[in-house]
Amino acid sequence: DLKEKVLNDPSLQEFKNNILVDQTPEGLRIQIVDSKDKTMFRAGSAQPEPDLRVILERIAQIIGRVPNYLSVAGHTD
């Protein structure tokens, strides 16, 4: 249900090439990745681009309603 909410959210449709959602043995994995049209961080920086902030805010609203534990990991170049 959560996967469908993330993938079908109208406010995230312009980022559909940047959001990957799949099920793992640990639970639901949501990946936010670069595409050729949109990068999530400025090159050589940990400074997030505005699009990443939009994605994170909306996903937080969606997943914030469930009682499950959350793990966050990330990297930049």
PDB file of N, CA, C and O in Angstrom:
ATOM      1  N   ASP A   1       0.832  -1.195   0.000  1.00  0.00           N
ATOM      2  CA  ASP A   1       0.000   0.000   0.000  1.00  0.00           C
ATOM      3  C   ASP A   1       0.877   1.260   0.000  1.00  0.00           C
ATOM      4  O   ASP A   1       0.634   2.196  -0.741  1.00  0.00           O
ATOM      5  N   LEU A   2       1.901   1.254   0.845  1.00  0.00           N
ATOM      6  CA  LEU A   2       2.802   2.398   0.935  1.00  0.00           C
ATOM      7  C   LEU A   2       3.550   2.610  -0.375  1.00  0.00           C
ATOM      8  O   LEU A   2       3.711   3.740  -0.847  1.00  0.00           O
ATOM      9  N   LYS A   3       3.981   1.532  -0.983  1.00  0.00           N
ATOM     10  CA  LYS A   3       4.690   1.603  -2.270  1.00  0.00           C
ATOM     11  C   LYS A   3       3.805   2.278  -3.316  1.00  0.00           C
ATOM     12  O   LYS A   3       4.257   3.170  -4.040  1.00  0.00           O
ATOM     13  N   GLU A   4       2.553   1.872  -3.377  1.00  0.00           N
ATOM     14  CA  GLU A   4       1.631   2.460  -4.350  1.00  0.00           C
ATOM     15  C   GLU A   4       1.396   3.937  -4.078  1.00  0.00           C
ATOM     16  O   GLU A   4       1.305   4.736  -5.010  1.00  0.00           O
ATOM     17  N   LYS A   5       1.306   4.317  -2.813  1.00  0.00           N
ATOM     18  CA  LYS A   5       1.103   5.723  -2.476  1.00  0.00           C
ATOM     19  C   LYS A   5       2.273   6.579  -2.937  1.00  0.00           C
ATOM     20  O   LYS A   5       2.084   7.674  -3.459  1.00  0.00           O
ATOM     21  N   VAL A   6       3.484   6.076  -2.755  1.00  0.00           N
ATOM     22  CA  VAL A   6       4.667   6.831  -3.187  1.00  0.00           C
ATOM     23  C   VAL A   6       4.716   6.908  -4.711  1.00  0.00           C
ATOM     24  O   VAL A   6       4.890   7.982  -5.289  1.00  0.00           O
ATOM     25  N   LEU A   7       4.555   5.763  -5.374  1.00  0.00           N
ATOM     26  CA  LEU A   7       4.692   5.731  -6.827  1.00  0.00           C
ATOM     27  C   LEU A   7       3.575   6.458  -7.561  1.00  0.00           C
ATOM     28  O   LEU A   7       3.771   6.922  -8.681  1.00  0.00           O
ATOM     29  N   ASN A   8       2.401   6.556  -6.951  1.00  0.00           N
ATOM     30  CA  ASN A   8       1.257   7.175  -7.623  1.00  0.00           C
ATOM     31  C   ASN A   8       0.918   8.577  -7.125  1.00  0.00           C
ATOM     32  O   ASN A   8      -0.071   9.152  -7.549  1.00  0.00           O
ATOM     33  N   ASP A   9       1.738   9.122  -6.256  1.00  0.00           N
ATOM     34  CA  ASP A   9       1.476  10.458  -5.729  1.00  0.00           C
ATOM     35  C   ASP A   9       1.621  11.496  -6.848  1.00  0.00           C
ATOM     36  O   ASP A   9       2.671  11.575  -7.489  1.00  0.00           O
ATOM     37  N   PRO A  10       0.580  12.292  -7.108  1.00  0.00           N
ATOM     38  CA  PRO A  10       0.647  13.281  -8.193  1.00  0.00           C
ATOM     39  C   PRO A  10       1.792  14.284  -8.044  1.00  0.00           C
ATOM     40  O   PRO A  10       2.387  14.701  -9.038  1.00  0.00           O
ATOM     41  N   SER A  11       2.115  14.661  -6.814  1.00  0.00           N
ATOM     42  CA  SER A  11       3.176  15.654  -6.622  1.00  0.00           C
ATOM     43  C   SER A  11       4.569  15.083  -6.865  1.00  0.00           C
ATOM     44  O   SER A  11       5.535  15.840  -6.952  1.00  0.00           O
ATOM     45  N   LEU A  12       4.680  13.754  -7.001  1.00  0.00           N
ATOM     46  CA  LEU A  12       5.981  13.123  -7.255  1.00  0.00           C
ATOM     47  C   LEU A  12       6.139  12.638  -8.695  1.00  0.00           C
ATOM     48  O   LEU A  12       7.173  12.096  -9.050  1.00  0.00           O
ATOM     49  N   GLN A  13       5.122  12.831  -9.522  1.00  0.00           N
ATOM     50  CA  GLN A  13       5.167  12.292 -10.891  1.00  0.00           C
ATOM     51  C   GLN A  13       6.318  12.850 -11.720  1.00  0.00           C
ATOM     52  O   GLN A  13       6.906  12.131 -12.516  1.00  0.00           O
ATOM     53  N   GLU A  14       6.664  14.094 -11.538  1.00  0.00           N
ATOM     54  CA  GLU A  14       7.776  14.645 -12.317  1.00  0.00           C
ATOM     55  C   GLU A  14       9.123  14.047 -11.901  1.00  0.00           C
ATOM     56  O   GLU A  14      10.118  14.198 -12.595  1.00  0.00           O
ATOM     57  N   PHE A  15       9.130  13.336 -10.772  1.00  0.00           N
ATOM     58  CA  PHE A  15      10.355  12.716 -10.268  1.00  0.00           C
ATOM     59  C   PHE A  15      10.331  11.197 -10.409  1.00  0.00           C
ATOM     60  O   PHE A  15      11.126  10.501  -9.776  1.00  0.00           O
ATOM     61  N   LYS A  16       9.439  10.661 -11.234  1.00  0.00           N
ATOM     62  CA  LYS A  16       9.274   9.206 -11.320  1.00  0.00           C
ATOM     63  C   LYS A  16      10.555   8.491 -11.749  1.00  0.00           C
ATOM     64  O   LYS A  16      10.753   7.334 -11.382  1.00  0.00           O
ATOM     65  N   ASN A  17      11.439   9.152 -12.469  1.00  0.00           N
ATOM     66  CA  ASN A  17      12.711   8.537 -12.856  1.00  0.00           C
ATOM     67  C   ASN A  17      13.760   8.622 -11.753  1.00  0.00           C
ATOM     68  O   ASN A  17      14.840   8.054 -11.879  1.00  0.00           O
ATOM     69  N   ASN A  18      13.436   9.341 -10.685  1.00  0.00           N
ATOM     70  CA  ASN A  18      14.370   9.513  -9.573  1.00  0.00           C
ATOM     71  C   ASN A  18      13.992   8.701  -8.337  1.00  0.00           C
ATOM     72  O   ASN A  18      14.755   8.653  -7.380  1.00  0.00           O
ATOM     73  N   ILE A  19      12.830   8.080  -8.348  1.00  0.00           N
ATOM     74  CA  ILE A  19      12.359   7.341  -7.171  1.00  0.00           C
ATOM     75  C   ILE A  19      12.189   5.871  -7.534  1.00  0.00           C
ATOM     76  O   ILE A  19      11.418   5.524  -8.422  1.00  0.00           O
ATOM     77  N   LEU A  20      12.917   5.023  -6.835  1.00  0.00           N
ATOM     78  CA  LEU A  20      12.823   3.583  -7.018  1.00  0.00           C
ATOM     79  C   LEU A  20      12.290   2.982  -5.724  1.00  0.00           C
ATOM     80  O   LEU A  20      12.793   3.292  -4.644  1.00  0.00           O
ATOM     81  N   VAL A  21      11.279   2.144  -5.829  1.00  0.00           N
ATOM     82  CA  VAL A  21      10.680   1.532  -4.649  1.00  0.00           C
ATOM     83  C   VAL A  21      10.628   0.025  -4.870  1.00  0.00           C
ATOM     84  O   VAL A  21      10.130  -0.438  -5.902  1.00  0.00           O
ATOM     85  N   ASP A  22      11.175  -0.733  -3.910  1.00  0.00           N
ATOM     86  CA  ASP A  22      11.107  -2.181  -4.001  1.00  0.00           C
ATOM     87  C   ASP A  22      11.079  -2.790  -2.607  1.00  0.00           C
ATOM     88  O   ASP A  22      11.366  -2.124  -1.620  1.00  0.00           O
ATOM     89  N   GLN A  23      10.694  -4.059  -2.559  1.00  0.00           N
ATOM     90  CA  GLN A  23      10.614  -4.793  -1.302  1.00  0.00           C
ATOM     91  C   GLN A  23      11.900  -5.588  -1.114  1.00  0.00           C
ATOM     92  O   GLN A  23      12.369  -6.236  -2.045  1.00  0.00           O
ATOM     93  N   THR A  24      12.488  -5.510   0.070  1.00  0.00           N
ATOM     94  CA  THR A  24      13.687  -6.266   0.414  1.00  0.00           C
ATOM     95  C   THR A  24      13.372  -7.113   1.652  1.00  0.00           C
ATOM     96  O   THR A  24      12.336  -6.901   2.289  1.00  0.00           O
ATOM     97  N   PRO A  25      14.259  -8.041   2.030  1.00  0.00           N
ATOM     98  CA  PRO A  25      14.022  -8.801   3.266  1.00  0.00           C
ATOM     99  C   PRO A  25      13.915  -7.901   4.501  1.00  0.00           C
ATOM    100  O   PRO A  25      13.250  -8.255   5.472  1.00  0.00           O
ATOM    101  N   GLU A  26      14.538  -6.726   4.457  1.00  0.00           N
ATOM    102  CA  GLU A  26      14.484  -5.796   5.590  1.00  0.00           C
ATOM    103  C   GLU A  26      13.213  -4.955   5.598  1.00  0.00           C
ATOM    104  O   GLU A  26      12.879  -4.329   6.584  1.00  0.00           O
ATOM    105  N   GLY A  27      12.532  -4.872   4.464  1.00  0.00           N
ATOM    106  CA  GLY A  27      11.317  -4.063   4.377  1.00  0.00           C
ATOM    107  C   GLY A  27      11.260  -3.293   3.073  1.00  0.00           C
ATOM    108  O   GLY A  27      11.932  -3.624   2.103  1.00  0.00           O
ATOM    109  N   LEU A  28      10.477  -2.252   3.040  1.00  0.00           N
ATOM    110  CA  LEU A  28      10.320  -1.425   1.851  1.00  0.00           C
ATOM    111  C   LEU A  28      11.538  -0.524   1.693  1.00  0.00           C
ATOM    112  O   LEU A  28      11.942   0.157   2.632  1.00  0.00           O
ATOM    113  N   ARG A  29      12.135  -0.526   0.502  1.00  0.00           N
ATOM    114  CA  ARG A  29      13.289   0.340   0.229  1.00  0.00           C
ATOM    115  C   ARG A  29      12.858   1.403  -0.771  1.00  0.00           C
ATOM    116  O   ARG A  29      12.314   1.099  -1.829  1.00  0.00           O
ATOM    117  N   ILE A  30      13.082   2.656  -0.397  1.00  0.00           N
ATOM    118  CA  ILE A  30      12.800   3.790  -1.281  1.00  0.00           C
ATOM    119  C   ILE A  30      14.146   4.436  -1.592  1.00  0.00           C
ATOM    120  O   ILE A  30      14.818   4.929  -0.698  1.00  0.00           O
ATOM    121  N   GLN A  31      14.514   4.416  -2.867  1.00  0.00           N
ATOM    122  CA  GLN A  31      15.771   5.021  -3.286  1.00  0.00           C
ATOM    123  C   GLN A  31      15.476   6.293  -4.072  1.00  0.00           C
ATOM    124  O   GLN A  31      14.602   6.302  -4.930  1.00  0.00           O
ATOM    125  N   ILE A  32      16.220   7.315  -3.782  1.00  0.00           N
ATOM    126  CA  ILE A  32      16.127   8.569  -4.524  1.00  0.00           C
ATOM    127  C   ILE A  32      17.450   8.707  -5.254  1.00  0.00           C
ATOM    128  O   ILE A  32      18.505   8.820  -4.622  1.00  0.00           O
ATOM    129  N   VAL A  33      17.389   8.668  -6.577  1.00  0.00           N
ATOM    130  CA  VAL A  33      18.599   8.587  -7.393  1.00  0.00           C
ATOM    131  C   VAL A  33      18.640   9.716  -8.418  1.00  0.00           C
ATOM    132  O   VAL A  33      17.618  10.318  -8.748  1.00  0.00           O
ATOM    133  N   ASP A  34      19.842   9.964  -8.928  1.00  0.00           N
ATOM    134  CA  ASP A  34      20.002  10.922 -10.019  1.00  0.00           C
ATOM    135  C   ASP A  34      19.462  10.320 -11.313  1.00  0.00           C
ATOM    136  O   ASP A  34      19.436   9.109 -11.488  1.00  0.00           O
ATOM    137  N   SER A  35      19.042  11.172 -12.206  1.00  0.00           N
ATOM    138  CA  SER A  35      18.723  10.777 -13.581  1.00  0.00           C
ATOM    139  C   SER A  35      19.500  11.721 -14.484  1.00  0.00           C
ATOM    140  O   SER A  35      20.131  12.666 -14.010  1.00  0.00           O
ATOM    141  N   LYS A  36      19.448  11.471 -15.776  1.00  0.00           N
ATOM    142  CA  LYS A  36      20.211  12.354 -16.662  1.00  0.00           C
ATOM    143  C   LYS A  36      19.653  13.779 -16.678  1.00  0.00           C
ATOM    144  O   LYS A  36      20.363  14.719 -16.961  1.00  0.00           O
ATOM    145  N   ASP A  37      18.385  13.931 -16.293  1.00  0.00           N
ATOM    146  CA  ASP A  37      17.748  15.247 -16.279  1.00  0.00           C
ATOM    147  C   ASP A  37      17.803  15.950 -14.931  1.00  0.00           C
ATOM    148  O   ASP A  37      17.723  17.172 -14.864  1.00  0.00           O
ATOM    149  N   LYS A  38      17.903  15.170 -13.859  1.00  0.00           N
ATOM    150  CA  LYS A  38      17.857  15.753 -12.512  1.00  0.00           C
ATOM    151  C   LYS A  38      18.911  15.108 -11.622  1.00  0.00           C
ATOM    152  O   LYS A  38      19.009  13.900 -11.550  1.00  0.00           O
ATOM    153  N   THR A  39      19.661  15.949 -10.942  1.00  0.00           N
ATOM    154  CA  THR A  39      20.596  15.452  -9.939  1.00  0.00           C
ATOM    155  C   THR A  39      20.079  15.868  -8.569  1.00  0.00           C
ATOM    156  O   THR A  39      19.387  16.885  -8.431  1.00  0.00           O
ATOM    157  N   MET A  40      20.405  15.081  -7.581  1.00  0.00           N
ATOM    158  CA  MET A  40      19.891  15.335  -6.239  1.00  0.00           C
ATOM    159  C   MET A  40      20.826  16.205  -5.396  1.00  0.00           C
ATOM    160  O   MET A  40      20.397  16.860  -4.458  1.00  0.00           O
ATOM    161  N   PHE A  41      22.120  16.211  -5.762  1.00  0.00           N
ATOM    162  CA  PHE A  41      23.112  17.033  -5.068  1.00  0.00           C
ATOM    163  C   PHE A  41      23.953  17.758  -6.103  1.00  0.00           C
ATOM    164  O   PHE A  41      24.176  17.249  -7.205  1.00  0.00           O
ATOM    165  N   ARG A  42      24.441  18.917  -5.747  1.00  0.00           N
ATOM    166  CA  ARG A  42      25.385  19.624  -6.609  1.00  0.00           C
ATOM    167  C   ARG A  42      26.665  18.808  -6.686  1.00  0.00           C
ATOM    168  O   ARG A  42      27.067  18.179  -5.699  1.00  0.00           O
ATOM    169  N   ALA A  43      27.317  18.812  -7.829  1.00  0.00           N
ATOM    170  CA  ALA A  43      28.551  18.048  -8.016  1.00  0.00           C
ATOM    171  C   ALA A  43      29.596  18.457  -6.984  1.00  0.00           C
ATOM    172  O   ALA A  43      29.810  19.641  -6.735  1.00  0.00           O
ATOM    173  N   GLY A  44      30.196  17.444  -6.345  1.00  0.00           N
ATOM    174  CA  GLY A  44      31.237  17.702  -5.362  1.00  0.00           C
ATOM    175  C   GLY A  44      30.747  18.312  -4.061  1.00  0.00           C
ATOM    176  O   GLY A  44      31.524  18.851  -3.295  1.00  0.00           O
ATOM    177  N   SER A  45      29.450  18.207  -3.797  1.00  0.00           N
ATOM    178  CA  SER A  45      28.876  18.872  -2.625  1.00  0.00           C
ATOM    179  C   SER A  45      27.868  17.957  -1.937  1.00  0.00           C
ATOM    180  O   SER A  45      27.290  17.070  -2.555  1.00  0.00           O
ATOM    181  N   ALA A  46      27.654  18.197  -0.676  1.00  0.00           N
ATOM    182  CA  ALA A  46      26.592  17.523   0.073  1.00  0.00           C
ATOM    183  C   ALA A  46      25.354  18.416   0.154  1.00  0.00           C
ATOM    184  O   ALA A  46      24.401  18.111   0.859  1.00  0.00           O
ATOM    185  N   GLN A  47      25.360  19.532  -0.581  1.00  0.00           N
ATOM    186  CA  GLN A  47      24.246  20.473  -0.606  1.00  0.00           C
ATOM    187  C   GLN A  47      23.125  19.917  -1.494  1.00  0.00           C
ATOM    188  O   GLN A  47      23.317  19.744  -2.688  1.00  0.00           O
ATOM    189  N   PRO A  48      21.953  19.623  -0.919  1.00  0.00           N
ATOM    190  CA  PRO A  48      20.864  19.070  -1.728  1.00  0.00           C
ATOM    191  C   PRO A  48      20.295  20.100  -2.696  1.00  0.00           C
ATOM    192  O   PRO A  48      20.212  21.288  -2.385  1.00  0.00           O
ATOM    193  N   GLU A  49      19.902  19.611  -3.855  1.00  0.00           N
ATOM    194  CA  GLU A  49      19.217  20.453  -4.834  1.00  0.00           C
ATOM    195  C   GLU A  49      17.770  20.651  -4.374  1.00  0.00           C
ATOM    196  O   GLU A  49      17.228  19.835  -3.608  1.00  0.00           O
ATOM    197  N   PRO A  50      17.094  21.704  -4.818  1.00  0.00           N
ATOM    198  CA  PRO A  50      15.703  21.948  -4.417  1.00  0.00           C
ATOM    199  C   PRO A  50      14.769  20.768  -4.722  1.00  0.00           C
ATOM    200  O   PRO A  50      13.863  20.489  -3.934  1.00  0.00           O
ATOM    201  N   ASP A  51      14.979  20.078  -5.844  1.00  0.00           N
ATOM    202  CA  ASP A  51      14.125  18.933  -6.174  1.00  0.00           C
ATOM    203  C   ASP A  51      14.207  17.848  -5.109  1.00  0.00           C
ATOM    204  O   ASP A  51      13.196  17.227  -4.773  1.00  0.00           O
ATOM    205  N   LEU A  52      15.386  17.599  -4.569  1.00  0.00           N
ATOM    206  CA  LEU A  52      15.530  16.582  -3.525  1.00  0.00           C
ATOM    207  C   LEU A  52      14.730  16.972  -2.290  1.00  0.00           C
ATOM    208  O   LEU A  52      14.079  16.129  -1.674  1.00  0.00           O
ATOM    209  N   ARG A  53      14.753  18.227  -1.948  1.00  0.00           N
ATOM    210  CA  ARG A  53      13.977  18.688  -0.784  1.00  0.00           C
ATOM    211  C   ARG A  53      12.479  18.442  -0.993  1.00  0.00           C
ATOM    212  O   ARG A  53      11.778  18.004  -0.085  1.00  0.00           O
ATOM    213  N   VAL A  54      11.992  18.700  -2.201  1.00  0.00           N
ATOM    214  CA  VAL A  54      10.576  18.462  -2.522  1.00  0.00           C
ATOM    215  C   VAL A  54      10.248  16.974  -2.369  1.00  0.00           C
ATOM    216  O   VAL A  54       9.250  16.603  -1.745  1.00  0.00           O
ATOM    217  N   ILE A  55      11.100  16.122  -2.937  1.00  0.00           N
ATOM    218  CA  ILE A  55      10.882  14.676  -2.862  1.00  0.00           C
ATOM    219  C   ILE A  55      10.881  14.210  -1.409  1.00  0.00           C
ATOM    220  O   ILE A  55       9.982  13.480  -0.987  1.00  0.00           O
ATOM    221  N   LEU A  56      11.876  14.616  -0.642  1.00  0.00           N
ATOM    222  CA  LEU A  56      11.977  14.177   0.752  1.00  0.00           C
ATOM    223  C   LEU A  56      10.790  14.652   1.587  1.00  0.00           C
ATOM    224  O   LEU A  56      10.260  13.892   2.412  1.00  0.00           O
ATOM    225  N   GLU A  57      10.367  15.882   1.384  1.00  0.00           N
ATOM    226  CA  GLU A  57       9.234  16.397   2.150  1.00  0.00           C
ATOM    227  C   GLU A  57       7.967  15.603   1.861  1.00  0.00           C
ATOM    228  O   GLU A  57       7.223  15.248   2.779  1.00  0.00           O
ATOM    229  N   ARG A  58       7.724  15.301   0.599  1.00  0.00           N
ATOM    230  CA  ARG A  58       6.498  14.568   0.240  1.00  0.00           C
ATOM    231  C   ARG A  58       6.566  13.118   0.709  1.00  0.00           C
ATOM    232  O   ARG A  58       5.587  12.597   1.253  1.00  0.00           O
ATOM    233  N   ILE A  59       7.695  12.470   0.522  1.00  0.00           N
ATOM    234  CA  ILE A  59       7.826  11.089   0.985  1.00  0.00           C
ATOM    235  C   ILE A  59       7.694  11.032   2.509  1.00  0.00           C
ATOM    236  O   ILE A  59       7.068  10.123   3.049  1.00  0.00           O
ATOM    237  N   ALA A  60       8.256  11.996   3.202  1.00  0.00           N
ATOM    238  CA  ALA A  60       8.133  12.043   4.662  1.00  0.00           C
ATOM    239  C   ALA A  60       6.665  12.146   5.084  1.00  0.00           C
ATOM    240  O   ALA A  60       6.246  11.508   6.062  1.00  0.00           O
ATOM    241  N   GLN A  61       5.874  12.912   4.363  1.00  0.00           N
ATOM    242  CA  GLN A  61       4.451  13.028   4.674  1.00  0.00           C
ATOM    243  C   GLN A  61       3.744  11.686   4.486  1.00  0.00           C
ATOM    244  O   GLN A  61       2.871  11.323   5.268  1.00  0.00           O
ATOM    245  N   ILE A  62       4.140  10.952   3.451  1.00  0.00           N
ATOM    246  CA  ILE A  62       3.499   9.669   3.166  1.00  0.00           C
ATOM    247  C   ILE A  62       3.916   8.604   4.185  1.00  0.00           C
ATOM    248  O   ILE A  62       3.071   7.934   4.766  1.00  0.00           O
ATOM    249  N   ILE A  63       5.209   8.458   4.420  1.00  0.00           N
ATOM    250  CA  ILE A  63       5.669   7.373   5.297  1.00  0.00           C
ATOM    251  C   ILE A  63       5.577   7.732   6.773  1.00  0.00           C
ATOM    252  O   ILE A  63       5.638   6.846   7.620  1.00  0.00           O
ATOM    253  N   GLY A  64       5.403   8.994   7.074  1.00  0.00           N
ATOM    254  CA  GLY A  64       5.301   9.413   8.462  1.00  0.00           C
ATOM    255  C   GLY A  64       4.048   8.920   9.159  1.00  0.00           C
ATOM    256  O   GLY A  64       3.934   9.002  10.376  1.00  0.00           O
ATOM    257  N   ARG A  65       3.128   8.378   8.409  1.00  0.00           N
ATOM    258  CA  ARG A  65       1.856   7.911   8.968  1.00  0.00           C
ATOM    259  C   ARG A  65       1.897   6.450   9.420  1.00  0.00           C
ATOM    260  O   ARG A  65       0.914   5.946   9.945  1.00  0.00           O
ATOM    261  N   VAL A  66       3.009   5.766   9.183  1.00  0.00           N
ATOM    262  CA  VAL A  66       3.101   4.355   9.570  1.00  0.00           C
ATOM    263  C   VAL A  66       4.016   4.199  10.786  1.00  0.00           C
ATOM    264  O   VAL A  66       4.941   4.993  10.973  1.00  0.00           O
ATOM    265  N   PRO A  67       3.774   3.188  11.599  1.00  0.00           N
ATOM    266  CA  PRO A  67       4.551   3.029  12.831  1.00  0.00           C
ATOM    267  C   PRO A  67       5.884   2.293  12.644  1.00  0.00           C
ATOM    268  O   PRO A  67       6.609   2.099  13.612  1.00  0.00           O
ATOM    269  N   ASN A  68       6.226   1.914  11.441  1.00  0.00           N
ATOM    270  CA  ASN A  68       7.432   1.122  11.190  1.00  0.00           C
ATOM    271  C   ASN A  68       8.697   1.910  11.491  1.00  0.00           C
ATOM    272  O   ASN A  68       8.719   3.135  11.445  1.00  0.00           O
ATOM    273  N   TYR A  69       9.775   1.167  11.761  1.00  0.00           N
ATOM    274  CA  TYR A  69      11.083   1.783  11.940  1.00  0.00           C
ATOM    275  C   TYR A  69      11.584   2.268  10.591  1.00  0.00           C
ATOM    276  O   TYR A  69      11.204   1.756   9.543  1.00  0.00           O
ATOM    277  N   LEU A  70      12.472   3.245  10.629  1.00  0.00           N
ATOM    278  CA  LEU A  70      12.997   3.854   9.422  1.00  0.00           C
ATOM    279  C   LEU A  70      14.509   3.910   9.503  1.00  0.00           C
ATOM    280  O   LEU A  70      15.084   4.234  10.543  1.00  0.00           O
ATOM    281  N   SER A  71      15.161   3.575   8.416  1.00  0.00           N
ATOM    282  CA  SER A  71      16.608   3.679   8.301  1.00  0.00           C
ATOM    283  C   SER A  71      16.916   4.559   7.104  1.00  0.00           C
ATOM    284  O   SER A  71      16.310   4.392   6.039  1.00  0.00           O
ATOM    285  N   VAL A  72      17.824   5.514   7.278  1.00  0.00           N
ATOM    286  CA  VAL A  72      18.178   6.418   6.195  1.00  0.00           C
ATOM    287  C   VAL A  72      19.676   6.291   5.933  1.00  0.00           C
ATOM    288  O   VAL A  72      20.488   6.323   6.863  1.00  0.00           O
ATOM    289  N   ALA A  73      20.035   6.143   4.672  1.00  0.00           N
ATOM    290  CA  ALA A  73      21.449   6.084   4.269  1.00  0.00           C
ATOM    291  C   ALA A  73      21.582   6.856   2.983  1.00  0.00           C
ATOM    292  O   ALA A  73      20.631   7.023   2.222  1.00  0.00           O
ATOM    293  N   GLY A  74      22.778   7.357   2.721  1.00  0.00           N
ATOM    294  CA  GLY A  74      22.966   8.098   1.488  1.00  0.00           C
ATOM    295  C   GLY A  74      24.412   8.380   1.215  1.00  0.00           C
ATOM    296  O   GLY A  74      25.286   8.128   2.038  1.00  0.00           O
ATOM    297  N   HIS A  75      24.655   8.888   0.013  1.00  0.00           N
ATOM    298  CA  HIS A  75      26.006   9.285  -0.364  1.00  0.00           C
ATOM    299  C   HIS A  75      25.944  10.282  -1.520  1.00  0.00           C
ATOM    300  O   HIS A  75      24.943  10.380  -2.205  1.00  0.00           O
ATOM    301  N   THR A  76      26.983  11.025  -1.671  1.00  0.00           N
ATOM    302  CA  THR A  76      27.148  11.924  -2.807  1.00  0.00           C
ATOM    303  C   THR A  76      28.483  11.607  -3.436  1.00  0.00           C
ATOM    304  O   THR A  76      29.248  10.772  -2.937  1.00  0.00           O
ATOM    305  N   ASP A  77      28.788  12.251  -4.551  1.00  0.00           N
ATOM    306  CA  ASP A  77      30.100  12.009  -5.152  1.00  0.00           C
ATOM    307  C   ASP A  77      31.115  12.708  -4.287  1.00  0.00           C
ATOM    308  O   ASP A  77      32.213  12.682  -4.272  1.00  0.00           O
TER     309      ASP A  77
END
